[in-house]
Short mmCIF file of C-alpha atoms in Angstrom, two decimals:
data_model
loop_
_atom_site.label_atom_id
_atom_site.label_comp_id
_atom_site.label_asym_id
_atom_site.label_seq_id
_atom_site.Cartn_x
_atom_site.Cartn_y
_atom_site.Cartn_z
CA MET W 6 6.32 -50.16 -6.72
CA ALA W 7 6.12 -53.59 -8.34
CA ILE W 8 4.67 -56.74 -6.79
CA ASP W 9 5.48 -60.16 -8.24
CA GLY W 10 2.30 -62.03 -7.40
CA ASN W 11 -1.10 -61.06 -6.08
CA PHE W 12 -1.99 -57.93 -4.10
CA THR W 13 -4.79 -57.63 -1.56
CA GLN W 14 -5.74 -54.39 0.19
CA ASN W 15 -7.99 -54.91 3.20
CA ALA W 16 -10.71 -52.53 4.39
CA GLY W 17 -8.38 -50.92 6.92
CA GLY W 18 -5.62 -50.28 4.38
CA LYS W 19 -4.64 -46.91 2.94
CA PHE W 20 -3.44 -46.41 -0.61
CA VAL W 21 -1.50 -43.13 -0.85
CA VAL W 22 -1.13 -41.45 -4.24
CA GLU W 23 1.47 -38.77 -4.85
CA ILE W 24 2.93 -37.14 -7.92
CA ALA W 25 6.54 -36.57 -8.90
CA ALA W 26 8.14 -33.35 -10.10
CA ASP W 27 8.13 -34.65 -13.68
CA GLY W 28 4.32 -34.91 -13.53
CA THR W 29 4.11 -38.70 -13.29
CA GLY W 30 1.89 -40.16 -10.61
CA SER W 31 2.80 -42.97 -8.23
CA GLN W 32 1.71 -46.36 -9.54
CA LEU W 33 1.49 -49.90 -8.22
CA LEU W 34 2.36 -52.66 -10.74
CA VAL W 35 0.99 -56.11 -9.91
CA SER W 36 1.95 -59.16 -11.96
CA GLY W 37 -1.00 -61.17 -10.58
CA LYS W 38 -4.41 -60.15 -9.30
CA ALA W 39 -5.33 -57.02 -7.30
CA SER W 40 -8.16 -57.13 -4.75
CA LEU W 41 -9.53 -53.91 -3.20
CA ALA W 42 -11.77 -54.45 -0.19
CA GLY W 43 -13.29 -51.00 0.31
CA SER W 44 -10.05 -49.47 1.55
CA ALA W 45 -9.11 -45.78 1.59
CA LEU W 46 -7.44 -43.87 -1.23
CA LEU W 47 -5.52 -40.80 -0.07
CA VAL W 48 -4.53 -38.21 -2.70
CA MET W 49 -1.69 -36.09 -1.36
CA PRO W 50 -1.40 -32.38 -2.31
CA SER W 51 1.32 -31.25 -4.68
CA SER W 52 1.84 -28.34 -7.06
CA ASN W 53 2.58 -30.88 -9.81
CA TRP W 54 -0.98 -32.19 -10.14
CA ARG W 55 -2.92 -31.17 -13.22
CA ALA W 56 -6.68 -30.85 -13.31
CA ASN W 57 -8.44 -33.12 -15.84
CA ALA W 58 -5.23 -35.11 -16.48
CA ASP W 59 -5.53 -38.91 -16.27
CA TYR W 60 -3.17 -40.76 -13.92
CA ARG W 61 -2.95 -44.56 -13.78
CA ILE W 62 -2.42 -45.55 -10.15
CA LEU W 63 -2.72 -49.34 -10.26
CA THR W 64 -2.18 -51.99 -12.94
CA ALA W 65 -2.76 -55.74 -12.34
CA ASN W 66 -2.03 -58.17 -15.16
CA GLY W 67 -4.38 -60.74 -13.58
CA GLY W 68 -7.24 -58.26 -13.22
CA VAL W 69 -8.68 -55.90 -10.61
CA SER W 70 -11.57 -56.78 -8.30
CA GLY W 71 -13.34 -54.58 -5.78
CA GLN W 72 -13.13 -50.83 -5.36
CA PHE W 73 -11.80 -48.23 -3.01
CA GLY W 74 -14.46 -47.38 -0.46
CA LEU W 75 -13.29 -43.88 0.50
CA VAL W 76 -11.37 -41.23 -1.46
CA ASN W 77 -9.78 -38.46 0.60
CA SER W 78 -8.12 -35.27 -0.62
CA ASN W 79 -8.00 -31.63 0.43
CA PHE W 80 -8.35 -30.02 -2.99
CA ALA W 81 -10.73 -27.06 -3.01
CA PHE W 82 -11.65 -26.89 -6.70
CA VAL W 83 -11.26 -30.46 -8.02
CA ASN W 84 -12.59 -33.85 -6.97
CA PRO W 85 -10.59 -37.07 -7.42
CA THR W 86 -12.54 -39.31 -9.80
CA LEU W 87 -11.67 -42.99 -10.21
CA LEU W 88 -12.01 -45.01 -13.40
CA TYR W 89 -12.06 -48.79 -12.96
CA GLU W 90 -11.04 -50.99 -15.88
CA PRO W 91 -10.57 -54.76 -15.93
CA THR W 92 -6.81 -54.57 -15.33
CA SER W 93 -6.24 -51.04 -14.00
CA VAL W 94 -7.47 -48.16 -11.88
CA GLY W 95 -7.13 -44.58 -13.11
CA LEU W 96 -7.39 -41.24 -11.30
CA SER W 97 -8.49 -37.88 -12.69
CA LEU W 98 -8.94 -34.55 -10.86
CA GLN W 99 -12.23 -33.22 -12.17
CA ARG W 100 -13.25 -29.58 -11.71
CA ASN W 101 -16.03 -29.26 -9.16
CA THR W 102 -18.58 -26.49 -8.60
CA VAL W 103 -16.59 -24.52 -5.99
CA THR W 104 -15.74 -21.13 -7.45
CA PHE W 105 -12.45 -19.31 -6.95
CA PRO W 106 -13.98 -16.16 -5.37
CA SER W 107 -15.93 -18.23 -2.81
CA THR W 108 -12.62 -19.13 -1.13
CA ALA W 109 -11.24 -15.57 -0.94
CA THR W 110 -11.51 -13.77 2.38
CA THR W 111 -11.52 -10.11 1.26
CA ARG W 112 -13.20 -8.01 -1.43
CA ASN W 113 -9.84 -7.52 -3.11
CA GLY W 114 -9.22 -11.25 -3.01
CA GLN W 115 -12.64 -11.98 -4.48
CA ALA W 116 -12.02 -9.52 -7.31
CA VAL W 117 -8.70 -11.05 -8.36
CA ALA W 118 -10.10 -14.56 -7.83
CA THR W 119 -12.96 -13.87 -10.26
CA ALA W 120 -10.50 -12.62 -12.88
CA THR W 121 -8.15 -15.57 -12.30
CA GLU W 122 -10.94 -18.11 -12.76
CA GLN W 123 -11.90 -16.53 -16.06
CA LEU W 124 -8.34 -17.00 -17.38
CA GLY W 125 -9.29 -20.67 -17.73
CA PRO W 126 -7.31 -23.92 -18.00
CA GLY W 127 -3.96 -23.63 -19.72
CA ASN W 128 -3.08 -20.35 -18.06
CA PRO W 129 -0.22 -20.90 -15.56
CA VAL W 130 -1.91 -18.89 -12.81
CA TYR W 131 -5.22 -20.70 -13.20
CA ASP W 132 -3.51 -24.08 -13.32
CA ALA W 133 -1.57 -23.32 -10.13
CA ILE W 134 -4.68 -22.22 -8.22
CA VAL W 135 -7.09 -24.92 -9.34
CA ILE W 136 -5.24 -27.76 -7.55
CA MET W 137 -4.79 -25.87 -4.22
CA ASP W 138 -6.50 -26.53 -0.95
CA LEU W 139 -8.77 -23.85 0.52
CA PRO W 140 -6.29 -22.08 2.85
CA SER W 141 -3.61 -22.00 0.15
CA ALA W 142 -6.05 -20.57 -2.39
CA ALA W 143 -7.20 -17.83 0.01
CA ALA W 144 -3.58 -16.89 0.73
CA ALA W 145 -2.75 -16.90 -3.00
CA PHE W 146 -5.56 -14.50 -3.84
CA GLN W 147 -4.49 -12.21 -0.98
CA GLN W 148 -1.01 -12.18 -2.47
CA LEU W 149 -2.08 -11.74 -6.08
CA GLN W 150 -4.36 -8.75 -5.44
CA ALA W 151 -1.57 -6.18 -6.04
CA ASP W 152 -3.01 -3.58 -3.68
CA ILE W 153 0.46 -2.05 -3.37
CA HIS W 154 -0.34 0.08 -6.44
CA ALA W 155 -3.45 1.56 -4.83
CA SER W 156 -1.81 1.92 -1.41
CA THR W 157 1.10 3.79 -3.00
CA ARG W 158 -1.41 6.52 -3.78
CA THR W 159 -2.04 6.91 -0.04
CA ALA W 160 1.72 7.01 0.61
CA ILE W 161 2.22 9.77 -2.01
CA LEU W 162 -0.57 11.87 -0.49
CA ASP W 163 1.03 11.43 2.94
CA ASN W 164 4.34 12.68 1.55
CA ASP W 165 2.67 15.68 -0.09
CA ARG W 166 1.46 16.96 3.25
CA TYR W 167 4.98 17.69 4.47
CA VAL W 168 5.71 20.10 1.65
CA ARG W 169 2.76 22.31 2.46
CA ASP W 170 3.46 21.88 6.19
CA ALA W 171 6.91 23.38 5.60
CA VAL W 172 5.38 26.40 3.88
CA ASN W 173 2.69 26.67 6.52
CA ALA W 174 5.24 26.59 9.34
CA HIS W 175 7.33 29.31 7.72
CA LEU W 176 4.40 31.61 7.10
CA SER W 177 2.98 31.00 10.56
CA GLY W 178 6.23 32.23 12.00
CA THR W 179 7.17 28.93 13.61
CA THR W 180 10.51 29.06 11.83
CA SER W 181 11.28 32.64 12.86
CA GLN W 182 9.46 33.36 16.09
CA ALA W 183 12.71 33.45 18.01
CA SER W 184 12.93 37.17 17.29
CA GLY W 185 9.19 37.83 17.74
CA SER W 186 6.14 37.59 15.52
CA GLU W 187 6.99 40.82 13.76
CA ALA W 188 10.00 39.15 12.10
CA VAL W 189 7.99 37.41 9.39
CA THR W 190 6.22 40.58 8.32
CA ALA W 191 9.15 42.97 8.54
CA GLU W 192 10.15 44.96 5.48
CA GLY W 193 12.56 42.97 3.33
CA GLY W 194 12.83 39.33 2.44
CA SER W 195 13.79 35.94 3.77
CA VAL W 196 15.34 32.74 2.49
CA TRP W 197 14.49 29.52 4.25
CA THR W 198 15.04 25.81 4.05
CA SER W 199 13.36 22.89 5.76
CA VAL W 200 14.32 19.21 5.93
CA TRP W 201 12.12 16.45 7.29
CA GLY W 202 11.74 12.73 7.69
CA HIS W 203 8.57 10.84 8.52
CA TRP W 204 7.53 7.27 9.24
CA GLY W 205 4.11 5.76 9.60
CA ASP W 206 1.86 2.71 9.49
CA HIS W 207 -1.61 2.05 8.13
CA ASP W 208 -3.43 -0.96 9.55
CA SER W 209 -5.40 -3.22 7.28
CA ASP W 210 -9.01 -2.10 6.89
CA GLY W 211 -10.07 -5.72 6.52
CA ASN W 212 -9.60 -5.57 2.77
CA ALA W 213 -6.27 -4.04 1.77
CA THR W 214 -3.02 -5.25 3.27
CA ALA W 215 -1.43 -3.27 6.11
CA LEU W 216 1.11 -0.73 4.91
CA SER W 217 4.23 0.81 6.38
CA ALA W 218 5.44 4.03 4.76
CA ASN W 219 8.28 6.45 5.31
CA GLY W 220 9.78 9.37 3.50
CA SER W 221 12.02 12.39 3.67
CA GLY W 222 12.47 15.67 1.85
CA ILE W 223 14.03 19.10 1.65
CA ALA W 224 12.44 22.40 0.64
CA LEU W 225 14.06 25.72 -0.28
CA GLY W 226 12.00 28.91 -0.40
CA ALA W 227 12.39 32.65 -0.73
CA ASP W 228 9.89 35.46 -0.22
CA THR W 229 9.57 39.19 0.09
CA SER W 230 7.20 41.48 1.92
CA ILE W 231 4.57 43.58 0.19
CA GLY W 232 3.58 46.81 1.90
CA GLY W 233 4.53 45.49 5.32
CA ALA W 234 1.29 43.47 5.63
CA GLY W 235 1.82 40.68 3.15
CA ARG W 236 4.41 38.35 1.71
CA VAL W 237 4.75 36.42 -1.52
CA GLY W 238 7.26 33.71 -2.25
CA ALA W 239 8.21 30.60 -4.17
CA LEU W 240 9.70 27.26 -3.29
CA VAL W 241 11.22 24.13 -4.78
CA ALA W 242 11.43 20.81 -2.97
CA LYS W 243 12.73 17.29 -3.41
CA GLY W 244 11.66 14.18 -1.57
CA GLN W 245 11.35 10.43 -1.61
CA GLY W 246 9.12 7.84 -0.02
CA THR W 247 8.84 4.09 0.36
CA ALA W 248 5.71 2.03 0.89
CA ARG W 249 5.81 -1.64 1.85
CA SER W 250 3.26 -4.35 2.47
CA TRP W 251 3.91 -7.96 3.40
CA THR W 252 2.14 -10.29 0.96
CA PRO W 253 4.77 -11.73 1.17
CA ASP W 254 6.96 -8.79 0.17
CA THR W 255 5.71 -5.97 -2.04
CA SER W 256 6.99 -2.44 -2.07
CA SER W 257 7.15 0.77 -4.04
CA ARG W 258 9.46 3.76 -4.00
CA HIS W 259 8.65 7.21 -5.30
CA VAL W 260 10.94 10.16 -5.93
CA ASP W 261 9.15 13.51 -5.65
CA SER W 262 9.92 16.93 -7.11
CA TYR W 263 7.90 20.04 -6.26
CA ALA W 264 7.58 23.68 -7.25
CA GLY W 265 5.10 26.15 -5.80
CA LEU W 266 4.02 29.67 -4.87
CA TYR W 267 2.73 30.96 -1.57
CA ALA W 268 1.51 34.17 0.02
CA ASP W 269 0.19 35.52 3.30
CA PHE W 270 -1.51 38.64 4.59
CA ARG W 271 -1.67 40.02 8.13
CA LEU W 272 -4.16 42.56 9.40
CA ASP W 273 -3.68 43.20 13.09
CA ALA W 274 -4.28 39.85 14.77
CA PHE W 275 -5.79 38.19 11.71
CA HIS W 276 -3.49 36.09 9.52
CA LEU W 277 -4.43 34.59 6.14
CA GLN W 278 -2.04 32.39 4.16
CA ALA W 279 -2.27 30.27 1.02
CA GLY W 280 -0.08 28.09 -1.18
CA ALA W 281 -0.23 26.17 -4.46
CA ILE W 282 2.25 23.39 -5.20
CA TYR W 283 2.71 21.07 -8.18
CA GLY W 284 4.58 17.79 -7.81
CA TRP W 285 6.14 15.21 -10.11
CA GLN W 286 6.58 11.63 -8.89
CA LYS W 287 8.51 8.76 -10.43
CA VAL W 288 7.41 5.44 -8.94
CA THR W 289 9.17 2.07 -8.99
CA ALA W 290 7.14 -0.87 -7.70
CA ASN W 291 7.97 -4.52 -7.18
CA ARG W 292 5.71 -7.40 -6.19
CA PHE W 293 7.32 -10.67 -5.10
CA ILE W 294 5.11 -13.61 -6.04
CA ALA W 295 5.26 -17.05 -4.47
CA VAL W 296 2.18 -19.03 -5.52
CA ASP W 297 3.26 -22.68 -5.58
CA ASN W 298 5.57 -23.04 -8.59
CA ILE W 299 4.96 -19.46 -9.78
CA ARG W 300 7.81 -17.53 -8.21
CA GLY W 301 9.57 -14.31 -9.04
CA SER W 302 8.70 -10.66 -9.15
CA ALA W 303 6.48 -8.36 -11.18
CA GLY W 304 8.14 -4.98 -11.59
CA SER W 305 6.92 -1.67 -12.96
CA ARG W 306 7.91 1.97 -13.34
CA TYR W 307 5.52 4.83 -13.94
CA ASP W 308 4.96 8.56 -13.43
CA ALA W 309 2.49 10.42 -11.25
CA ASN W 310 1.77 14.06 -10.49
CA THR W 311 0.03 15.98 -7.75
CA SER W 312 -1.59 19.39 -7.61
CA GLN W 313 -2.22 20.69 -4.14
CA GLY W 314 -3.25 23.94 -2.55
CA TYR W 315 -4.19 25.15 0.88
CA LEU W 316 -5.76 28.12 2.61
CA GLU W 317 -5.45 28.89 6.31
CA GLY W 318 -6.92 31.57 8.49
CA SER W 319 -5.87 32.22 12.09
CA TYR W 320 -6.42 34.84 14.76
CA GLU W 321 -3.54 35.53 17.12
CA VAL W 322 -4.27 36.41 20.74
CA GLY W 323 -1.36 37.87 22.71
CA ILE W 324 -0.66 36.50 26.19
CA GLY W 325 2.23 38.53 27.55
CA HIS W 326 5.26 37.73 25.42
CA SER W 327 3.51 34.62 24.07
CA SER W 328 0.58 34.08 21.75
CA LEU W 329 -2.24 31.64 21.03
CA ALA W 330 -3.77 31.43 17.55
CA PRO W 331 -6.87 29.35 16.74
CA PHE W 332 -6.74 28.32 13.08
CA LEU W 333 -8.67 26.60 10.31
CA ASN W 334 -6.70 25.00 7.48
CA ILE W 335 -8.28 23.60 4.31
CA ALA W 336 -6.01 21.65 1.90
CA TYR W 337 -6.88 20.07 -1.45
CA ASP W 338 -4.71 17.47 -3.21
CA HIS W 339 -5.32 15.91 -6.62
CA LEU W 340 -3.25 12.87 -7.64
CA SER W 341 -2.94 11.44 -11.15
CA THR W 342 -1.03 8.26 -12.01
CA ASP W 343 -0.04 7.01 -15.45
CA PRO W 344 -0.98 3.49 -16.62
CA ILE W 345 1.17 0.78 -15.03
CA HIS W 346 2.56 -2.13 -17.03
CA GLU W 347 4.07 -4.87 -14.90
CA HIS W 348 6.63 -7.25 -16.34
CA GLY W 349 8.64 -10.27 -15.32
CA SER W 350 5.89 -12.67 -14.21
CA VAL W 351 3.00 -14.67 -15.64
CA ALA W 352 0.95 -13.04 -12.83
CA ALA W 353 1.74 -9.49 -14.03
CA PHE W 354 -1.01 -6.87 -14.41
CA ASN W 355 -1.77 -3.91 -16.59
CA VAL W 356 -3.18 -1.13 -14.39
CA ASP W 357 -5.23 1.76 -15.73
CA GLY W 358 -4.18 5.34 -15.11
CA GLU W 359 -6.17 6.90 -12.28
CA GLY W 360 -7.07 10.32 -10.91
CA SER W 361 -8.38 11.04 -7.42
CA SER W 362 -8.73 13.97 -5.04
CA ILE W 363 -8.96 14.45 -1.30
CA THR W 364 -9.69 17.49 0.85
CA VAL W 365 -8.35 17.76 4.37
CA GLY W 366 -9.66 20.20 6.95
CA THR W 367 -7.79 20.89 10.20
CA LEU W 368 -9.25 22.86 13.09
CA GLY W 369 -6.97 23.65 15.99
CA ALA W 370 -4.87 26.13 17.92
CA ARG W 371 -1.22 27.10 17.67
CA GLY W 372 0.75 28.42 20.63
CA ASN W 373 4.06 30.30 20.64
CA PHE W 374 5.68 30.70 24.04
CA GLN W 375 8.68 32.79 25.04
CA LEU W 376 11.14 30.78 27.16
CA ASN W 377 13.77 33.43 27.99
CA ASP W 378 13.90 37.15 28.68
CA ASP W 379 15.05 38.38 25.25
CA GLY W 380 12.74 36.12 23.22
CA GLY W 381 15.63 34.27 21.62
CA LEU W 382 14.24 30.90 22.67
CA ARG W 383 10.63 29.96 22.13
CA ALA W 384 8.46 26.86 22.27
CA ILE W 385 6.00 25.94 19.52
CA VAL W 386 2.92 23.81 20.18
CA SER W 387 0.02 23.05 17.84
CA LEU W 388 -2.92 20.73 18.39
CA GLY W 389 -5.74 20.12 15.96
CA TRP W 390 -8.42 17.76 14.72
CA GLN W 391 -8.12 16.68 11.11
CA HIS W 392 -10.84 15.35 8.84
CA ALA W 393 -10.41 14.09 5.26
CA TRP W 394 -13.08 13.57 2.62
CA GLY W 395 -13.25 12.80 -1.07
CA ASP W 396 -11.47 9.79 -2.58
CA VAL W 397 -10.04 8.68 0.75
CA THR W 398 -9.90 5.02 -0.33
CA PRO W 399 -7.59 4.70 -3.37
CA MET W 400 -8.75 2.46 -6.21
CA ASN W 401 -7.03 0.88 -9.20
CA SER W 402 -8.61 -0.89 -12.16
CA MET W 403 -6.41 -3.65 -13.56
CA ARG W 404 -6.33 -6.84 -15.58
CA TYR W 405 -3.88 -9.67 -16.16
CA VAL W 406 -1.34 -9.03 -18.92
CA ALA W 407 -2.36 -12.48 -20.20
CA GLY W 408 -5.96 -11.31 -20.62
CA GLY W 409 -9.20 -11.71 -18.76
CA PRO W 410 -11.62 -9.12 -17.41
CA SER W 411 -10.81 -5.90 -15.58
CA PHE W 412 -11.32 -5.72 -11.83
CA THR W 413 -10.93 -3.08 -9.15
CA ILE W 414 -8.54 -3.26 -6.20
CA ALA W 415 -8.64 -0.90 -3.20
CA GLY W 416 -5.65 0.22 -1.15
CA VAL W 417 -5.41 1.28 2.48
CA PRO W 418 -7.41 4.48 2.99
CA VAL W 419 -6.18 7.88 4.02
CA ALA W 420 -7.04 8.50 7.68
CA LYS W 421 -10.48 10.12 7.77
CA ASN W 422 -10.21 11.50 11.29
CA ALA W 423 -7.00 12.10 13.16
CA ALA W 424 -5.46 14.15 15.93
CA ALA W 425 -2.61 16.33 14.67
CA PHE W 426 0.11 17.47 17.07
CA THR W 427 3.24 19.57 16.58
CA GLY W 428 5.76 20.58 19.23
CA GLY W 429 9.26 22.01 19.12
CA ILE W 430 11.62 24.85 19.86
CA SER W 431 12.83 27.88 17.90
CA PHE W 432 16.03 29.75 18.65
CA LEU W 433 18.35 32.41 17.26
CA LEU W 434 21.46 31.06 15.57
CA ALA W 435 22.59 34.58 14.57
CA PRO W 436 20.91 38.01 14.79
CA LYS W 437 18.83 37.38 11.64
CA VAL W 438 19.07 33.61 11.40
CA THR W 439 16.63 31.32 13.23
CA VAL W 440 16.43 27.57 13.58
CA ASP W 441 13.27 25.60 14.26
CA ALA W 442 13.29 21.94 15.35
CA THR W 443 9.92 20.23 15.65
CA TYR W 444 8.24 16.89 16.08
CA SER W 445 4.81 16.26 14.59
CA GLY W 446 2.43 13.37 14.68
CA GLN W 447 -0.86 12.36 13.13
CA PHE W 448 -2.77 9.78 15.15
CA ALA W 449 -5.87 7.99 13.86
CA SER W 450 -7.60 4.82 15.00
CA HIS W 451 -5.91 2.68 12.33
CA ALA W 452 -3.03 4.87 11.16
CA THR W 453 -0.12 6.81 12.61
CA ASP W 454 2.40 9.08 10.93
CA GLN W 455 5.21 10.81 12.79
CA ALA W 456 7.84 13.25 11.57
CA ALA W 457 10.81 15.32 12.62
CA ARG W 458 11.60 18.61 10.88
CA LEU W 459 14.50 21.07 11.04
CA SER W 460 14.11 24.51 9.44
CA LEU W 461 16.41 27.48 9.03
CA THR W 462 15.39 31.02 8.03
CA TRP W 463 17.61 33.97 7.13
CA MET W 464 15.92 37.37 7.07
CA PHE W 465 17.39 40.39 5.30
#
């Protein structure tokens, strides 16, 4: 704006300073004199401001008298500083003493904020953050924390459980009880398959972002009896899972392949079973970033593998043509992930490879109830209490691709305590072919995971 003549700003006046997309600040040009009578200077927020850059906001050929009495802005990390010269007034945003991590609202946010601050001026991420207001900065650090990589570890462990559950269900007889409990230990062999889908949610623990996860899979197994009291078998399985958080939109997808061995032994009413399964996972992750003028996505692809095993003991008590079996199941799962190298964004991270292990114990009872006279239709019900320990909160150590220090980010934890329920029906499709359809759910205070499974067993 240009004024041909003198300019006077009274005490009640407001002088608003903005900045254009090309980085130039608004300026008042006065051909005569400019008089400032203690009025207010308002500096409006914009992603185009630059810290420590000098902006001339007023020029008066006839000279400047007086000063602004009040300078208002909502910047968190810089203070507007005015420089008065005989014929002009300049503005500079000078870095103040407020630190980046002091504005973050979570431990994850504080960790990434500390690393971002140490990138220093000249780095695009630092420069975008340093001229934000407090709420915007807190939201930016929440978005930049990249906890999707750690939370994906929880999602993979959730998926793993359904492979061993399929083996466990087969060996427990829940896929072949339609012809009686003796079917699974009869002389000869069996071939079986199981397909499942599951969906679940993990609430935020106050640090990591809430996560929704789902997956599906199919397993194919074969086994043979040994001496009429035991069975040994092998399986292969394929699955996939997706994990998604909303900061504003980050997700990962993993494709799983499994191979394993299993065995069981029955002595009267006592039943002991065990399995060992190795898995290969290929993970594709994508983080959408929208931090002021930094927009786009940081993508990555990496490999992971899991080694899991379980041991279960149960004691079956006959109740007419039905049975009730208290059981104790102990499962161990070790997960290793390769280093992750994000690309496509100035806010991309390099993530260290990690290894972690959890152990899950389940104590409960499994019932098998005959629903018709010939035993061709049966109901399956299982209820247990599940407790997990070990590395239940996944961690990732990472650093910006552009440099800076390493920092640790935590994902949503595996449910430590949960109620586990399974219910379904089993029926004869043919004289030696049985079908099992079940629903299962895991319910914790801050996490739920539900699944549907359909299994088929052919005995010969």
